[in-house]
């Protein structure tokens, strides 16, 4: 399954081309916007004129969002089903991300040690959705609110360490964080003009250093 955002069809007239698009991609005319043009005019045996009408159409933004959510839900539910866990999938749309929360039996298996299983599922879901669904938004996978609680702890940690750095004027290094958690620290402190944050290292060993803005580095 793929989410197509743009379509093109030929018809004997505009209405015919639109009907073809809707039938082929399971859409209704009110779900799309389009523009059309006559692309050819031929004579058949020198007797009849034949006109082809080409329509380029695209899914309306609100319809696309609903199709993305449904696609995302199907992907997550299929993965959870294969793990043999009964669960409920809830999707919340935010400005730059879709946040998926999985609730139900077996959440411990989904989460794994230090959230490793969730990270693996999140990686897989993002790969599938961005490749097959052409998603633009980041997708965050959570279970029983585990990540939300963890992210709140990381945010509080960032503020606490930021205050420590401002008081001591000495840099502090924070490790053992995944990419999302490192981003949370960056975002939590980015508006504090007395602090700077930098990531260093590679892969899973990447760390963050919180530096007093007055200290050159």
C-alpha positions as CSV (number, residue, x, y, z in Angstrom):
1,X,0.0,0.0,0.0
2,X,1.2,3.5,-0.9
3,X,-0.3,6.9,-0.4
4,X,-0.3,8.8,-3.7
5,X,-0.6,12.5,-3.4
6,X,-0.7,13.4,-7.1
7,X,-2.4,11.8,-10.1
8,X,-2.7,12.2,-13.8
9,X,-5.2,10.7,-16.3
10,X,-6.4,11.1,-19.8
11,X,-10.1,11.2,-20.7
12,X,-12.5,12.3,-23.5
13,X,-13.2,15.3,-21.4
14,X,-12.5,16.7,-17.9
15,X,-15.4,14.8,-16.2
16,X,-14.3,11.5,-17.7
17,X,-10.6,12.0,-16.6
18,X,-11.7,12.9,-13.1
19,X,-14.0,9.8,-12.9
20,X,-11.0,7.6,-13.9
21,X,-8.9,9.1,-11.2
22,X,-11.5,8.6,-8.5
23,X,-12.3,5.1,-9.6
24,X,-8.6,4.1,-9.8
25,X,-7.5,5.6,-6.5
26,X,-10.7,5.2,-4.4
27,X,-11.4,8.9,-4.1
28,X,-14.3,11.2,-4.6
29,X,-14.3,14.5,-6.5
30,X,-14.7,16.5,-3.3
31,X,-11.4,14.9,-1.9
32,X,-9.2,16.3,-4.7
33,X,-8.3,19.5,-6.5
34,X,-7.3,19.5,-10.2
35,X,-6.5,21.3,-13.4
36,X,-7.0,20.1,-16.9
37,X,-6.0,20.8,-20.5
38,X,-6.5,19.5,-24.0
39,X,-3.3,17.7,-24.9
40,X,-3.9,16.4,-28.4
41,X,-6.2,16.7,-31.4
42,X,-5.9,14.0,-34.0
43,X,-7.8,13.1,-37.2
44,X,-8.8,9.5,-37.6
45,X,-8.5,8.4,-41.2
46,X,-8.8,12.1,-42.0
47,X,-12.5,12.1,-41.1
48,X,-12.9,12.5,-37.3
49,X,-11.3,14.9,-34.8
50,X,-10.3,13.2,-31.6
51,X,-9.5,15.3,-28.4
52,X,-7.8,14.0,-25.3
53,X,-8.2,15.8,-22.1
54,X,-5.5,15.5,-19.4
55,X,-6.2,16.1,-15.8
56,X,-3.6,16.6,-13.1
57,X,-5.1,16.2,-9.6
58,X,-3.9,16.2,-6.0
59,X,-5.4,15.2,-2.7
60,X,-6.7,18.1,-0.5
61,X,-4.6,18.7,2.6
62,X,-7.2,17.7,5.1
63,X,-8.0,14.5,3.3
64,X,-4.3,13.7,3.0
65,X,-3.8,14.0,6.7
66,X,-6.6,11.5,7.3
67,X,-5.1,9.1,4.8
68,X,-1.7,9.5,6.4
69,X,-3.2,8.7,9.9
70,X,-5.0,5.6,8.5
71,X,-1.9,4.4,6.8
72,X,0.2,4.9,9.9
73,X,-2.4,3.1,12.0
74,X,-2.4,0.1,9.7
75,X,1.4,-0.1,9.8
76,X,1.6,0.0,13.6
77,X,-1.3,-2.4,14.1
78,X,0.2,-4.9,11.7
79,X,3.6,-4.8,13.6
80,X,1.9,-5.1,17.0
81,X,-0.3,-8.0,15.6
82,X,2.8,-9.9,14.5
83,X,4.3,-9.5,18.0
84,X,1.1,-11.1,19.2
85,X,0.0,-8.3,21.5
86,X,-3.5,-7.1,21.9
87,X,-3.5,-3.3,22.0
88,X,-5.2,0.0,21.2
89,X,-3.5,2.5,18.9
90,X,-4.1,6.2,19.4
91,X,-2.6,8.8,17.0
92,X,-2.0,12.5,17.9
93,X,-1.0,15.0,15.3
94,X,1.4,17.8,16.2
95,X,3.1,20.5,14.2
96,X,6.1,18.5,13.1
97,X,5.2,14.9,14.1
98,X,2.7,12.2,14.6
99,X,2.8,10.7,18.1
100,X,1.5,7.2,18.3
101,X,0.6,5.7,21.7
102,X,0.0,2.0,22.1
103,X,-2.0,0.9,25.1
104,X,-2.8,-2.7,26.1
105,X,-1.5,-6.0,27.3
106,X,2.2,-6.7,26.7
107,X,3.3,-3.1,26.9
108,X,6.5,-4.3,28.7
109,X,7.5,-6.3,25.7
110,X,6.9,-3.4,23.4
111,X,8.9,-1.0,25.5
112,X,11.9,-3.4,26.2
113,X,14.9,-2.6,28.3
114,X,15.4,1.2,28.4
115,X,12.9,1.6,25.6
116,X,15.1,-0.2,23.1
117,X,12.1,-2.2,21.5
118,X,10.1,1.0,21.1
119,X,13.1,2.7,19.4
120,X,13.4,-0.3,17.0
121,X,9.6,-0.2,16.2
122,X,9.8,3.6,15.7
123,X,12.7,3.2,13.3
124,X,10.8,0.6,11.3
125,X,7.5,2.5,11.2
126,X,9.4,5.7,10.1
127,X,11.1,3.8,7.3
128,X,7.9,2.3,6.0
129,X,5.9,5.5,6.2
130,X,8.5,7.8,4.7
131,X,9.3,5.3,1.9
132,X,5.8,4.1,1.0
133,X,3.6,6.9,2.3
134,X,5.8,9.9,1.5
135,X,5.4,11.2,5.0
136,X,6.9,14.6,5.8
137,X,6.4,14.5,9.6
138,X,8.5,12.6,12.1
139,X,6.7,9.7,13.8
140,X,7.2,9.0,17.5
141,X,6.1,5.6,18.9
142,X,5.2,5.3,22.6
143,X,3.6,2.6,24.8
144,X,1.6,3.4,27.9
145,X,3.0,6.9,27.9
146,X,6.5,5.5,28.6
147,X,8.3,7.9,26.3
148,X,6.2,10.9,27.3
149,X,7.2,10.4,30.9
150,X,10.9,9.8,29.9
151,X,10.9,12.9,27.8
152,X,9.6,15.0,30.7
153,X,12.4,13.6,32.9
154,X,15.0,14.5,30.3
155,X,13.6,18.0,29.9
156,X,13.7,18.5,33.7
157,X,17.3,17.1,33.7
158,X,18.3,19.6,31.0
159,X,17.0,22.5,33.0
160,X,18.6,21.2,36.2
161,X,22.0,20.7,34.5
162,X,21.6,24.1,32.7
163,X,21.2,25.8,36.1
164,X,24.3,23.9,37.3
165,X,26.4,25.1,34.4
166,X,25.3,28.7,34.8
167,X,26.2,28.6,38.5
168,X,29.6,26.9,38.1
169,X,30.5,28.3,34.7
170,X,31.8,24.8,33.9
171,X,30.6,22.6,31.0
172,X,28.6,19.4,31.7
173,X,28.6,16.3,29.5
174,X,25.4,14.2,29.2
175,X,25.5,10.7,27.7
176,X,23.3,7.6,27.3
177,X,20.6,9.4,25.4
178,X,19.0,8.5,22.1
179,X,18.5,11.0,19.2
180,X,15.1,12.2,20.4
181,X,16.3,12.7,24.0
182,X,19.3,14.7,22.7
183,X,17.0,16.9,20.7
184,X,14.8,17.5,23.8
185,X,17.9,18.8,25.7
186,X,18.8,21.1,22.8
187,X,15.2,22.4,22.5
188,X,14.9,22.8,26.3
189,X,17.9,25.1,26.5
190,X,18.1,26.8,23.1
191,X,16.3,30.0,24.3
192,X,18.6,30.4,27.2
193,X,21.2,33.0,26.1
194,X,23.6,32.0,28.9
195,X,24.0,28.4,27.6
196,X,25.0,26.6,24.4
197,X,24.6,22.9,23.6
198,X,26.6,20.8,21.2
199,X,26.4,17.1,20.2
200,X,29.6,15.1,19.7
201,X,30.5,11.5,19.0
202,X,28.9,9.0,16.6
203,X,25.9,6.8,16.6
204,X,24.7,5.4,19.9
205,X,27.8,6.9,21.6
206,X,26.8,10.4,20.8
207,X,26.7,12.8,23.8
208,X,25.7,16.4,24.5
209,X,27.8,19.0,26.2
210,X,26.2,22.0,27.9
211,X,28.5,25.0,27.8
212,X,28.2,28.4,29.4
213,X,27.8,30.9,26.6
214,X,30.6,33.1,27.9
215,X,33.0,30.2,27.7
216,X,34.7,29.8,24.3
217,X,34.8,26.4,22.8
